[in-house]
PDB file of N, CA, C and O in Angstrom:
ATOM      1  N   UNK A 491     101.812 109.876 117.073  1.00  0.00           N
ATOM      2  CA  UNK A 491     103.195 109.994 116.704  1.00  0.00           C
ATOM      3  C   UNK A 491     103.475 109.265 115.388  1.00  0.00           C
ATOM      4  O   UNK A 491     104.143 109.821 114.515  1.00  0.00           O
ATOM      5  N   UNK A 492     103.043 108.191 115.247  1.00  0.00           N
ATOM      6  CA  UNK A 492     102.792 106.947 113.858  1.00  0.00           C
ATOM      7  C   UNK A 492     102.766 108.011 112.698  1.00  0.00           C
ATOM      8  O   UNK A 492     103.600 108.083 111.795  1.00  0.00           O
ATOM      9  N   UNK A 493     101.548 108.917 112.893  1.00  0.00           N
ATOM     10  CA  UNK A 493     100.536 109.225 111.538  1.00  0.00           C
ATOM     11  C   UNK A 493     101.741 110.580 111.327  1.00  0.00           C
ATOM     12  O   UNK A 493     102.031 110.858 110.163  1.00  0.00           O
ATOM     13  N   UNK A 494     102.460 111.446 112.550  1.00  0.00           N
ATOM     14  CA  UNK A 494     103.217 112.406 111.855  1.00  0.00           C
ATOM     15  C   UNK A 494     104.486 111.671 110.881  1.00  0.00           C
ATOM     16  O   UNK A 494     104.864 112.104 109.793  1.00  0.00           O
ATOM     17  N   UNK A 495     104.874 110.776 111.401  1.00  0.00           N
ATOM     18  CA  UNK A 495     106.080 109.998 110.198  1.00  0.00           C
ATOM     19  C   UNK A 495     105.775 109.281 109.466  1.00  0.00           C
ATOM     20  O   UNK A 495     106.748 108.759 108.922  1.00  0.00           O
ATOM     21  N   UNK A 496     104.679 108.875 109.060  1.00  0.00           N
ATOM     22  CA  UNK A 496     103.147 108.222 107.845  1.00  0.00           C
ATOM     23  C   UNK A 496     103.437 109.901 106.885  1.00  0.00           C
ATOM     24  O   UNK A 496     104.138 109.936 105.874  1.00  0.00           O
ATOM     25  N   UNK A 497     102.897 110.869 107.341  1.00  0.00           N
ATOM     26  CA  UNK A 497     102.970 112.237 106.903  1.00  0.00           C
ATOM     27  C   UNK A 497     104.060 112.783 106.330  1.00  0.00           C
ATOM     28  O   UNK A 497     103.828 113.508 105.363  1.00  0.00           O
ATOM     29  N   UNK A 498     105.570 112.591 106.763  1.00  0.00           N
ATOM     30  CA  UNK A 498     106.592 113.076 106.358  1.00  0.00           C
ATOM     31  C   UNK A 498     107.065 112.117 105.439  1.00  0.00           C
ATOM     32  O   UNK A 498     107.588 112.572 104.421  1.00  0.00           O
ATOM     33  N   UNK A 499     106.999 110.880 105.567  1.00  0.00           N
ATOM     34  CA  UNK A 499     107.021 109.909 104.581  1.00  0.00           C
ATOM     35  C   UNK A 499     106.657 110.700 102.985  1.00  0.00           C
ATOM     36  O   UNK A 499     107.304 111.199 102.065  1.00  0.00           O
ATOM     37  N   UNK A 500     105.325 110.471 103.305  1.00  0.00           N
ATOM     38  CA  UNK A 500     104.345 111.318 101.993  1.00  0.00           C
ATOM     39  C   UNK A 500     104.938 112.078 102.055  1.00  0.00           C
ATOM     40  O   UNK A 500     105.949 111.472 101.699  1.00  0.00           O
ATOM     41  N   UNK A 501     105.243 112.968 102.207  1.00  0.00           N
ATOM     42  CA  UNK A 501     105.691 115.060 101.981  1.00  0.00           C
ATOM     43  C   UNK A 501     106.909 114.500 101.278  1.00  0.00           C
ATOM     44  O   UNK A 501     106.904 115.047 100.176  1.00  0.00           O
ATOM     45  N   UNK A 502     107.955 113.684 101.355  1.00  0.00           N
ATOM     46  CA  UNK A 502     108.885 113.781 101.252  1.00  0.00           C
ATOM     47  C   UNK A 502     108.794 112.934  99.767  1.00  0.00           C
ATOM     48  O   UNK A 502     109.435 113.500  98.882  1.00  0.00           O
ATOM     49  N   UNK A 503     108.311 112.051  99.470  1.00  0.00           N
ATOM     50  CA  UNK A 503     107.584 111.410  98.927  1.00  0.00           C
ATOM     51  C   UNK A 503     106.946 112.377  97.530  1.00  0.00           C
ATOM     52  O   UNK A 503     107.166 112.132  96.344  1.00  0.00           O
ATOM     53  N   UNK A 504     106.224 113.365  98.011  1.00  0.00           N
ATOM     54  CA  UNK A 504     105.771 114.024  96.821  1.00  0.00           C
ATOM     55  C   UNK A 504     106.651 114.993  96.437  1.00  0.00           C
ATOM     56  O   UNK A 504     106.699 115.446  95.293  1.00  0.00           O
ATOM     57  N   UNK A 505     107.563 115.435  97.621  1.00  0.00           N
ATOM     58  CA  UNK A 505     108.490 116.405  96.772  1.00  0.00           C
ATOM     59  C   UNK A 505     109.241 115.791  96.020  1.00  0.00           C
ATOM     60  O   UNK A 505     109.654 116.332  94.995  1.00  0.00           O
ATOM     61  N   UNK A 506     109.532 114.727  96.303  1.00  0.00           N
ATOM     62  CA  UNK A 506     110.928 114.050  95.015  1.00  0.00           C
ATOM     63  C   UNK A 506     109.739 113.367  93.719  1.00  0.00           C
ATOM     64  O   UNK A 506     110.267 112.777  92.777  1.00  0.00           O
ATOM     65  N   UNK A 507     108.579 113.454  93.734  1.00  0.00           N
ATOM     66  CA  UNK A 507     108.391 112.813  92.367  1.00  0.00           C
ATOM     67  C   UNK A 507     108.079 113.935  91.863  1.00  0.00           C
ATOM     68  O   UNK A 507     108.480 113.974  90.700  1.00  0.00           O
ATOM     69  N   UNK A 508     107.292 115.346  92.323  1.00  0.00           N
ATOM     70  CA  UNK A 508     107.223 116.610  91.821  1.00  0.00           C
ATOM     71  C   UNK A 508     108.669 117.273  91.318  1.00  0.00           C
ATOM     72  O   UNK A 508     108.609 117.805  90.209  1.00  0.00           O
ATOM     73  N   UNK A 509     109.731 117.302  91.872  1.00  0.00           N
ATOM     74  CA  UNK A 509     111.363 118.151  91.427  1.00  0.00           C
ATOM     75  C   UNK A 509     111.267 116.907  90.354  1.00  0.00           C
ATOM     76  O   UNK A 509     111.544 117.446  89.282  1.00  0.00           O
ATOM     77  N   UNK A 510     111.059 115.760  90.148  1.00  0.00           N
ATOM     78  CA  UNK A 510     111.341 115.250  89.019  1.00  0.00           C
ATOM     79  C   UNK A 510     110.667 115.412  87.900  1.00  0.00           C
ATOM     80  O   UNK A 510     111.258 115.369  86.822  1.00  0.00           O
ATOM     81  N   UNK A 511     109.240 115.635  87.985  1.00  0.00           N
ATOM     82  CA  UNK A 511     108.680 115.837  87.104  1.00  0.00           C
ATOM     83  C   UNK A 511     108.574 117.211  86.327  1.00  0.00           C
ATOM     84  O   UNK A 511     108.113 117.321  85.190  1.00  0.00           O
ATOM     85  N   UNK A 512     109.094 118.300  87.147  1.00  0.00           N
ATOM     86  CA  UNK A 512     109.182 119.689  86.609  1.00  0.00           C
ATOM     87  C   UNK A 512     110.676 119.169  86.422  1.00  0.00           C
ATOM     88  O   UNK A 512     110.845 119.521  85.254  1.00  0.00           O
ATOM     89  N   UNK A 513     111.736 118.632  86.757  1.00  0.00           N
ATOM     90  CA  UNK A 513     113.203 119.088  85.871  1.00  0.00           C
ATOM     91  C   UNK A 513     112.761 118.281  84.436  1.00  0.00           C
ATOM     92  O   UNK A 513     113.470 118.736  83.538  1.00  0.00           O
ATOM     93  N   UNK A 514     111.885 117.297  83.938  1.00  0.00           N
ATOM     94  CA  UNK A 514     111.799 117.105  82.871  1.00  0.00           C
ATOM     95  C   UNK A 514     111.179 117.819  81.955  1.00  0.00           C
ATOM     96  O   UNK A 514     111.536 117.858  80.777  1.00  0.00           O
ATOM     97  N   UNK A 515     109.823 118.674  82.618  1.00  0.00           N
ATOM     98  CA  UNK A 515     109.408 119.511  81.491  1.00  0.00           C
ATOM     99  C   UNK A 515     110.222 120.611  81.548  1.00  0.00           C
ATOM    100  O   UNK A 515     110.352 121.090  80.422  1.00  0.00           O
ATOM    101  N   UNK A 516     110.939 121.323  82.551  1.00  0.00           N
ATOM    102  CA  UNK A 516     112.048 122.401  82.438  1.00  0.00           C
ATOM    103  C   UNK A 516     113.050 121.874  81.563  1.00  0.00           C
ATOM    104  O   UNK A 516     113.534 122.753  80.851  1.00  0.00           O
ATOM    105  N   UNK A 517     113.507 120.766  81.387  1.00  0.00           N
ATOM    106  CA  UNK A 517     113.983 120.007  79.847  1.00  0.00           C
ATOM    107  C   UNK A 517     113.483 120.509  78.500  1.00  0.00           C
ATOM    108  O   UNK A 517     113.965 121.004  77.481  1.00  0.00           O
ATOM    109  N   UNK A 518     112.473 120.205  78.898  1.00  0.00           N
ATOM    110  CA  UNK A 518     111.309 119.955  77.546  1.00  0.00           C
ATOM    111  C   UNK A 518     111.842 122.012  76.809  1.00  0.00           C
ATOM    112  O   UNK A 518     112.233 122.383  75.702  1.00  0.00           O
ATOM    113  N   UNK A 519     111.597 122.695  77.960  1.00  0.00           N
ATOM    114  CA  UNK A 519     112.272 124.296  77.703  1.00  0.00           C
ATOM    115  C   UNK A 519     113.371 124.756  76.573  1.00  0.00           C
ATOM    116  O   UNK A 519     113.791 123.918  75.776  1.00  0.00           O
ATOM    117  N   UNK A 520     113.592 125.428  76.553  1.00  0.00           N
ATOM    118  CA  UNK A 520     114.467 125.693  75.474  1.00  0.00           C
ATOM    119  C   UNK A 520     115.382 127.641  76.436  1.00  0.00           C
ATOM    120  O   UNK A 520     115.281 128.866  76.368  1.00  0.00           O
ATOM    121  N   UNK A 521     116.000 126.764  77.029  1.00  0.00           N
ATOM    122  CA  UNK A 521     116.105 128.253  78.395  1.00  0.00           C
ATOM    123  C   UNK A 521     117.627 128.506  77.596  1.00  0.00           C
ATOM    124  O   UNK A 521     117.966 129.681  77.739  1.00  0.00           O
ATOM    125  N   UNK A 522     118.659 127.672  76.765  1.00  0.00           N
ATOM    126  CA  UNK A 522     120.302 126.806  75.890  1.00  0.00           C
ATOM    127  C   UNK A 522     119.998 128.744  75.146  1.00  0.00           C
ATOM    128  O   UNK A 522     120.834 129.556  74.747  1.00  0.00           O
ATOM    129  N   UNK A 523     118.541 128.849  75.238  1.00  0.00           N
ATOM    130  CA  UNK A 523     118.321 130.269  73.909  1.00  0.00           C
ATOM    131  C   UNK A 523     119.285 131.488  75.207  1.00  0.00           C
ATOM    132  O   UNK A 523     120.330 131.953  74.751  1.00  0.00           O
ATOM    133  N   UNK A 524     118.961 131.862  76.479  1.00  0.00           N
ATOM    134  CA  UNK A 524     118.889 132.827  77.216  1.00  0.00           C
ATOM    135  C   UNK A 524     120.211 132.684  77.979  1.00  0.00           C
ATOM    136  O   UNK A 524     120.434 133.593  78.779  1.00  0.00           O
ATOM    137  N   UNK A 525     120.872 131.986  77.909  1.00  0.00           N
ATOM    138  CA  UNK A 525     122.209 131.595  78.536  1.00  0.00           C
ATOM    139  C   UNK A 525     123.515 131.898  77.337  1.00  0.00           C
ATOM    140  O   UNK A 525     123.312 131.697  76.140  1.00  0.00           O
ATOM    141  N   UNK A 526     124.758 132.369  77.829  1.00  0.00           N
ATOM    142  CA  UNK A 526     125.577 132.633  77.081  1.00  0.00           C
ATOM    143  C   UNK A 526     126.092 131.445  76.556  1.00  0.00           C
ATOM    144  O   UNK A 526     125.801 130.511  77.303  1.00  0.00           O
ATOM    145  N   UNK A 527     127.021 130.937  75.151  1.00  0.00           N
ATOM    146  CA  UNK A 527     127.728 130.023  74.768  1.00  0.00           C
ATOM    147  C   UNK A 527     128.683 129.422  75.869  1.00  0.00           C
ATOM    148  O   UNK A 527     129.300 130.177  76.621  1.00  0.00           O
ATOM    149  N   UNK A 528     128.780 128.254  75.939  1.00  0.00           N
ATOM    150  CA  UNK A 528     130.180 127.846  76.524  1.00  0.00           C
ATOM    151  C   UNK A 528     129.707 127.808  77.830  1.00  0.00           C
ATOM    152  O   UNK A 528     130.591 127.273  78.500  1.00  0.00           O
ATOM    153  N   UNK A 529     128.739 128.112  78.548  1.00  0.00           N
ATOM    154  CA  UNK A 529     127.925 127.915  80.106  1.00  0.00           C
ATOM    155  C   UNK A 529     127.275 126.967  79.912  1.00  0.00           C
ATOM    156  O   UNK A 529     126.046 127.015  79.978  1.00  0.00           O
ATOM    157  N   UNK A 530     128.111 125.587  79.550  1.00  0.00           N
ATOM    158  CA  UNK A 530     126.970 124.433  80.102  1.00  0.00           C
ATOM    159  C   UNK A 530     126.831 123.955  81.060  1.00  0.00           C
ATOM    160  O   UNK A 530     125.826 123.375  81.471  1.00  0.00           O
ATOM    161  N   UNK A 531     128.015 124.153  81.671  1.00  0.00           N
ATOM    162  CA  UNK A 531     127.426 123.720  83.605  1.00  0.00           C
ATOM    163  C   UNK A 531     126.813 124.656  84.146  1.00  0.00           C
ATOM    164  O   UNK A 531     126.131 124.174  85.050  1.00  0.00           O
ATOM    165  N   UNK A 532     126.664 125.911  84.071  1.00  0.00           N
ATOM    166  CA  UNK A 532     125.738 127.008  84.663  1.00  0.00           C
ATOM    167  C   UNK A 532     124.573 126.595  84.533  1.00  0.00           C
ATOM    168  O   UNK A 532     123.711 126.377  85.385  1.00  0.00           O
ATOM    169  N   UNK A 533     124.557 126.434  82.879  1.00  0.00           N
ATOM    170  CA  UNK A 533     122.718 126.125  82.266  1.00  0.00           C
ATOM    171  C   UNK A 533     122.413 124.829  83.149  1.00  0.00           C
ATOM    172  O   UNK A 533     121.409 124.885  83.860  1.00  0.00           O
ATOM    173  N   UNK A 534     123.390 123.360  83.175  1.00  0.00           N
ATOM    174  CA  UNK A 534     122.567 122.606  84.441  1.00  0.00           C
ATOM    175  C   UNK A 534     122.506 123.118  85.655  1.00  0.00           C
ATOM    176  O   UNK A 534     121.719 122.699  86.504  1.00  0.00           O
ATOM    177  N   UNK A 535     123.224 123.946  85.821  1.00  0.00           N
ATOM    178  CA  UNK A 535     123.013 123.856  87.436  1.00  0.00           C
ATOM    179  C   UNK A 535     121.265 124.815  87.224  1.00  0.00           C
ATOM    180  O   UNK A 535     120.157 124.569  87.701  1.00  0.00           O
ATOM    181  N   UNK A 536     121.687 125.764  86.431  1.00  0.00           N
ATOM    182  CA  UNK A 536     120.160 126.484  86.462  1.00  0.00           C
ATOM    183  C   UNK A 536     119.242 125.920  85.978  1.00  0.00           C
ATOM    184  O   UNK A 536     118.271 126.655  86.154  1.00  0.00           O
ATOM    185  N   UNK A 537     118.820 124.669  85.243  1.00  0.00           N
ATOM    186  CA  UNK A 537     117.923 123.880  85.369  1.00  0.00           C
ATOM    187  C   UNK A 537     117.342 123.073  86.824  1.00  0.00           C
ATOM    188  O   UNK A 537     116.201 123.092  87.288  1.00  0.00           O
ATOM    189  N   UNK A 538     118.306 122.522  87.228  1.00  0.00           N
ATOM    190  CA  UNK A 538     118.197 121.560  88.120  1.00  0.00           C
ATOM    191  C   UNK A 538     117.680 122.823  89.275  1.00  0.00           C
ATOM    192  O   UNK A 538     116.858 122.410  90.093  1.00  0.00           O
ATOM    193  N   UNK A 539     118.047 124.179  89.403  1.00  0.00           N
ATOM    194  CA  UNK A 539     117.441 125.116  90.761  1.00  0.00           C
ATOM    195  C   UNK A 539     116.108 125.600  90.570  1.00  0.00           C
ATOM    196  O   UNK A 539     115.304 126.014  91.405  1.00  0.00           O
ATOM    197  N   UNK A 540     115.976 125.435  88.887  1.00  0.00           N
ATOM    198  CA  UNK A 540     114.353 126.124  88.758  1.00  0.00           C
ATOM    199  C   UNK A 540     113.603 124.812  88.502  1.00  0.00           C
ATOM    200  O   UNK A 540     112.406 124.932  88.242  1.00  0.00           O
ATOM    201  N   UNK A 541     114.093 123.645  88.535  1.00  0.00           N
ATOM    202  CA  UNK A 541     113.432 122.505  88.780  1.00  0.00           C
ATOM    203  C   UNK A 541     112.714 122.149  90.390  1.00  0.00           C
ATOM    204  O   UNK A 541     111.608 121.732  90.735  1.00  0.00           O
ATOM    205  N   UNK A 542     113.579 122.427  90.904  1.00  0.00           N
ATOM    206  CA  UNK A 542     113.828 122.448  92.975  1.00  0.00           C
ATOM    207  C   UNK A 542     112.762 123.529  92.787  1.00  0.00           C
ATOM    208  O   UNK A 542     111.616 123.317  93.184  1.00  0.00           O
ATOM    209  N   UNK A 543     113.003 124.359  92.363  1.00  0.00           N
ATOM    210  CA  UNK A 543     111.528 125.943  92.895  1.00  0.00           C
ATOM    211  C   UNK A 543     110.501 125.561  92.660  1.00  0.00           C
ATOM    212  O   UNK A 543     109.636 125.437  93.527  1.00  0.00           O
ATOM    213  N   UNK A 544     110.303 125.232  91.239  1.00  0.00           N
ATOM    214  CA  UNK A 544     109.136 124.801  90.507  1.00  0.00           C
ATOM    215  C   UNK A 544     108.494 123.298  91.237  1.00  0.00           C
ATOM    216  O   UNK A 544     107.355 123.557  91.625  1.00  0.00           O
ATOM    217  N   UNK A 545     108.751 122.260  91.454  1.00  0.00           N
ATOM    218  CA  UNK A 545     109.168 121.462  91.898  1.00  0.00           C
ATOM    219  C   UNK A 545     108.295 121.253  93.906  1.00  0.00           C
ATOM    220  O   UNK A 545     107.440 120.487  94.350  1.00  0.00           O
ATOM    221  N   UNK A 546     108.961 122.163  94.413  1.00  0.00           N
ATOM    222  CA  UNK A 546     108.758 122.567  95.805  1.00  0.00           C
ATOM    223  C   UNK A 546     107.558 123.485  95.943  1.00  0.00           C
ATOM    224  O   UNK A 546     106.935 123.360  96.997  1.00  0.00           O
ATOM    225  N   UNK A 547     107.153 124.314  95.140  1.00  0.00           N
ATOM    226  CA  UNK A 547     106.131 125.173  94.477  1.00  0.00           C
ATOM    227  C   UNK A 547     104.762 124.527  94.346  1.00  0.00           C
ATOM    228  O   UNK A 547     103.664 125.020  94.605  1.00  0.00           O
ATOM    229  N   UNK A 548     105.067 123.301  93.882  1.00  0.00           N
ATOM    230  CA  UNK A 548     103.633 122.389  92.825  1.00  0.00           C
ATOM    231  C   UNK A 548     103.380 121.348  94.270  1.00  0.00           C
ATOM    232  O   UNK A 548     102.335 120.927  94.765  1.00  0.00           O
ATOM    233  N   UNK A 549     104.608 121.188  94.613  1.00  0.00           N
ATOM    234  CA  UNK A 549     104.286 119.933  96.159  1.00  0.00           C
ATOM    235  C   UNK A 549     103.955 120.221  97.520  1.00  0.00           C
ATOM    236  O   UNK A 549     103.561 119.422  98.368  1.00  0.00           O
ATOM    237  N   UNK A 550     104.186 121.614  97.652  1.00  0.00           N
ATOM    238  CA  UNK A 550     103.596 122.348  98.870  1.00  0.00           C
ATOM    239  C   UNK A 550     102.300 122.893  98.366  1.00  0.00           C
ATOM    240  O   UNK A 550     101.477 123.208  99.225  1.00  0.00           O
ATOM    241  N   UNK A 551     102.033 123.032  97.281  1.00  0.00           N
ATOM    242  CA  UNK A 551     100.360 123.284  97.182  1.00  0.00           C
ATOM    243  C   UNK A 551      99.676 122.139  97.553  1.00  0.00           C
ATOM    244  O   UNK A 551      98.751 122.178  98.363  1.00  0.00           O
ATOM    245  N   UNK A 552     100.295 120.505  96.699  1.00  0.00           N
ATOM    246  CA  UNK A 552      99.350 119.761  96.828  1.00  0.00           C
ATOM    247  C   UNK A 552      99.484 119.141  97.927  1.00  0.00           C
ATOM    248  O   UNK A 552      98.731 118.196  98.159  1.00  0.00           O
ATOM    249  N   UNK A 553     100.678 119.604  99.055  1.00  0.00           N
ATOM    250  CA  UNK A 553     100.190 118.886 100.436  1.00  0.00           C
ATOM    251  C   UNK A 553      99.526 119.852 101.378  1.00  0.00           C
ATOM    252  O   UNK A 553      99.236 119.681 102.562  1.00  0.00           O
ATOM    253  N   UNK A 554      99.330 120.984 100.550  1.00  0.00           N
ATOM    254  CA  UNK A 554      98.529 121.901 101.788  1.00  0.00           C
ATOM    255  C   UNK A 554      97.073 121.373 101.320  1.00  0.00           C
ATOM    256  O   UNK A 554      96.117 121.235 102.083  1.00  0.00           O
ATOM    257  N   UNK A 555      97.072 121.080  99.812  1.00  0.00           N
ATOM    258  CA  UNK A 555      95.585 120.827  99.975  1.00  0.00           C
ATOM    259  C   UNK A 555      95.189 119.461 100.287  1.00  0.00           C
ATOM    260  O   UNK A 555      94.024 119.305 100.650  1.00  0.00           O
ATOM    261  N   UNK A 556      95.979 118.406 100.207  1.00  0.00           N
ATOM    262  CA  UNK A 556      95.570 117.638 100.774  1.00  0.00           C
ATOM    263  C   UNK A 556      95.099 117.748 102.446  1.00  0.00           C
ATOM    264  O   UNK A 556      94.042 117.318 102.908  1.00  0.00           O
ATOM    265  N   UNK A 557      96.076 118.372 103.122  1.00  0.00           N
ATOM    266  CA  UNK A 557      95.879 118.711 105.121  1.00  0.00           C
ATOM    267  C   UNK A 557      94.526 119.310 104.878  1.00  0.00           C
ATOM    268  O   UNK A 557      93.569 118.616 105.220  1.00  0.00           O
ATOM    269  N   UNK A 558      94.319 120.326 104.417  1.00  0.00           N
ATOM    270  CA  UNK A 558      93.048 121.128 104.157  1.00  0.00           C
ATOM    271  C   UNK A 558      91.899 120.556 104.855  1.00  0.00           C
ATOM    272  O   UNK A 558      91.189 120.710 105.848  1.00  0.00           O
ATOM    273  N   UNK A 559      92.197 119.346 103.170  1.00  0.00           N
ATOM    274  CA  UNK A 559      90.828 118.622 102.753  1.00  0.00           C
ATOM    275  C   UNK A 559      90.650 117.698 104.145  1.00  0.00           C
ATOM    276  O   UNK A 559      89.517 117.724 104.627  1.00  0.00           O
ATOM    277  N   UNK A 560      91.418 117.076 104.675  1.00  0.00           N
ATOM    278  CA  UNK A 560      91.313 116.147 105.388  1.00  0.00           C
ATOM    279  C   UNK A 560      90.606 116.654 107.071  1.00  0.00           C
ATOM    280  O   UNK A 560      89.988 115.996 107.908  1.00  0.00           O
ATOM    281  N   UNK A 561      91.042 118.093 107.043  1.00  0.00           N
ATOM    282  CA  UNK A 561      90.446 119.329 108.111  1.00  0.00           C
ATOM    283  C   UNK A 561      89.281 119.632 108.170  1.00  0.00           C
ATOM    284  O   UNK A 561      88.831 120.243 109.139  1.00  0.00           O
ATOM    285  N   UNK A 562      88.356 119.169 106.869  1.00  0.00           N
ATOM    286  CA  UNK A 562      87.291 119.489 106.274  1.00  0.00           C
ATOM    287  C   UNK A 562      86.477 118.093 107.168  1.00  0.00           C
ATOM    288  O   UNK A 562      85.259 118.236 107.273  1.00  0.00           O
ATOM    289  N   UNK A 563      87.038 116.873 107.757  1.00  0.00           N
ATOM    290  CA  UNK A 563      86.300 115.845 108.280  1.00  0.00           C
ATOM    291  C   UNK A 563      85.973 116.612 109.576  1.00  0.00           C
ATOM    292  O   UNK A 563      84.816 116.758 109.970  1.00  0.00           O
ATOM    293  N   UNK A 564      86.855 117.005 110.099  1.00  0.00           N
ATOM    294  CA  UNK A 564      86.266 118.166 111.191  1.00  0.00           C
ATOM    295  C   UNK A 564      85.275 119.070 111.733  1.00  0.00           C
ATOM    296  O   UNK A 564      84.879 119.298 112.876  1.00  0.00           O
ATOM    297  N   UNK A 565      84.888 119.678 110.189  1.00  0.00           N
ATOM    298  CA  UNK A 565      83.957 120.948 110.193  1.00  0.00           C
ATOM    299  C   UNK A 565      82.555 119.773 110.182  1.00  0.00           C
ATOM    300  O   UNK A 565      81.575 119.929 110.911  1.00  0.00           O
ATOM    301  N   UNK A 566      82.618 119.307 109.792  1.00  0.00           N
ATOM    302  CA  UNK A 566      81.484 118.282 109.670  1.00  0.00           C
ATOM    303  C   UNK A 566      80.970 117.288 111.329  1.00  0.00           C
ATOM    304  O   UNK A 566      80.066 116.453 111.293  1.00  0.00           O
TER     305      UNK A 566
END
């Protein structure tokens, strides 16, 4: 019971430093080109949702591969 809330800890854990690290390079973007004038709260809000995708995207890969790998003490 310990090691599943050890686990969600982490998960939860990598999703908030992953959504942070993609809303900064989704920064780094230049998206101000594809959005109409005068939508600057649209353009954040649509940063900050393709930050969350991107974000949730990059942190569910790397906790599936972490479970994976650790599944792999098993086969052995």
């Amino acid at each position: 019971m310990f090691q599943l809330g050890v686990h969600a800890v982490i998960s939860i854990i990598i999703y908030l430093i992953f959504i942070g690290l993609s809303f900064e390079v989704v920064k780094a973007l230049r998206i101000e080109k594809f959005t109409r004038k005068g939508r600057i709260f649209e353009t954040k809000i649509l940063f900050i949702f393709i930050a969350i995708g991107l974000g949730y995207l990059v942190a569910s890969f790397i906790i599936n591969f972490i479970d994976v790998s650790l599944q792999l003490s098993n086969f052995f």
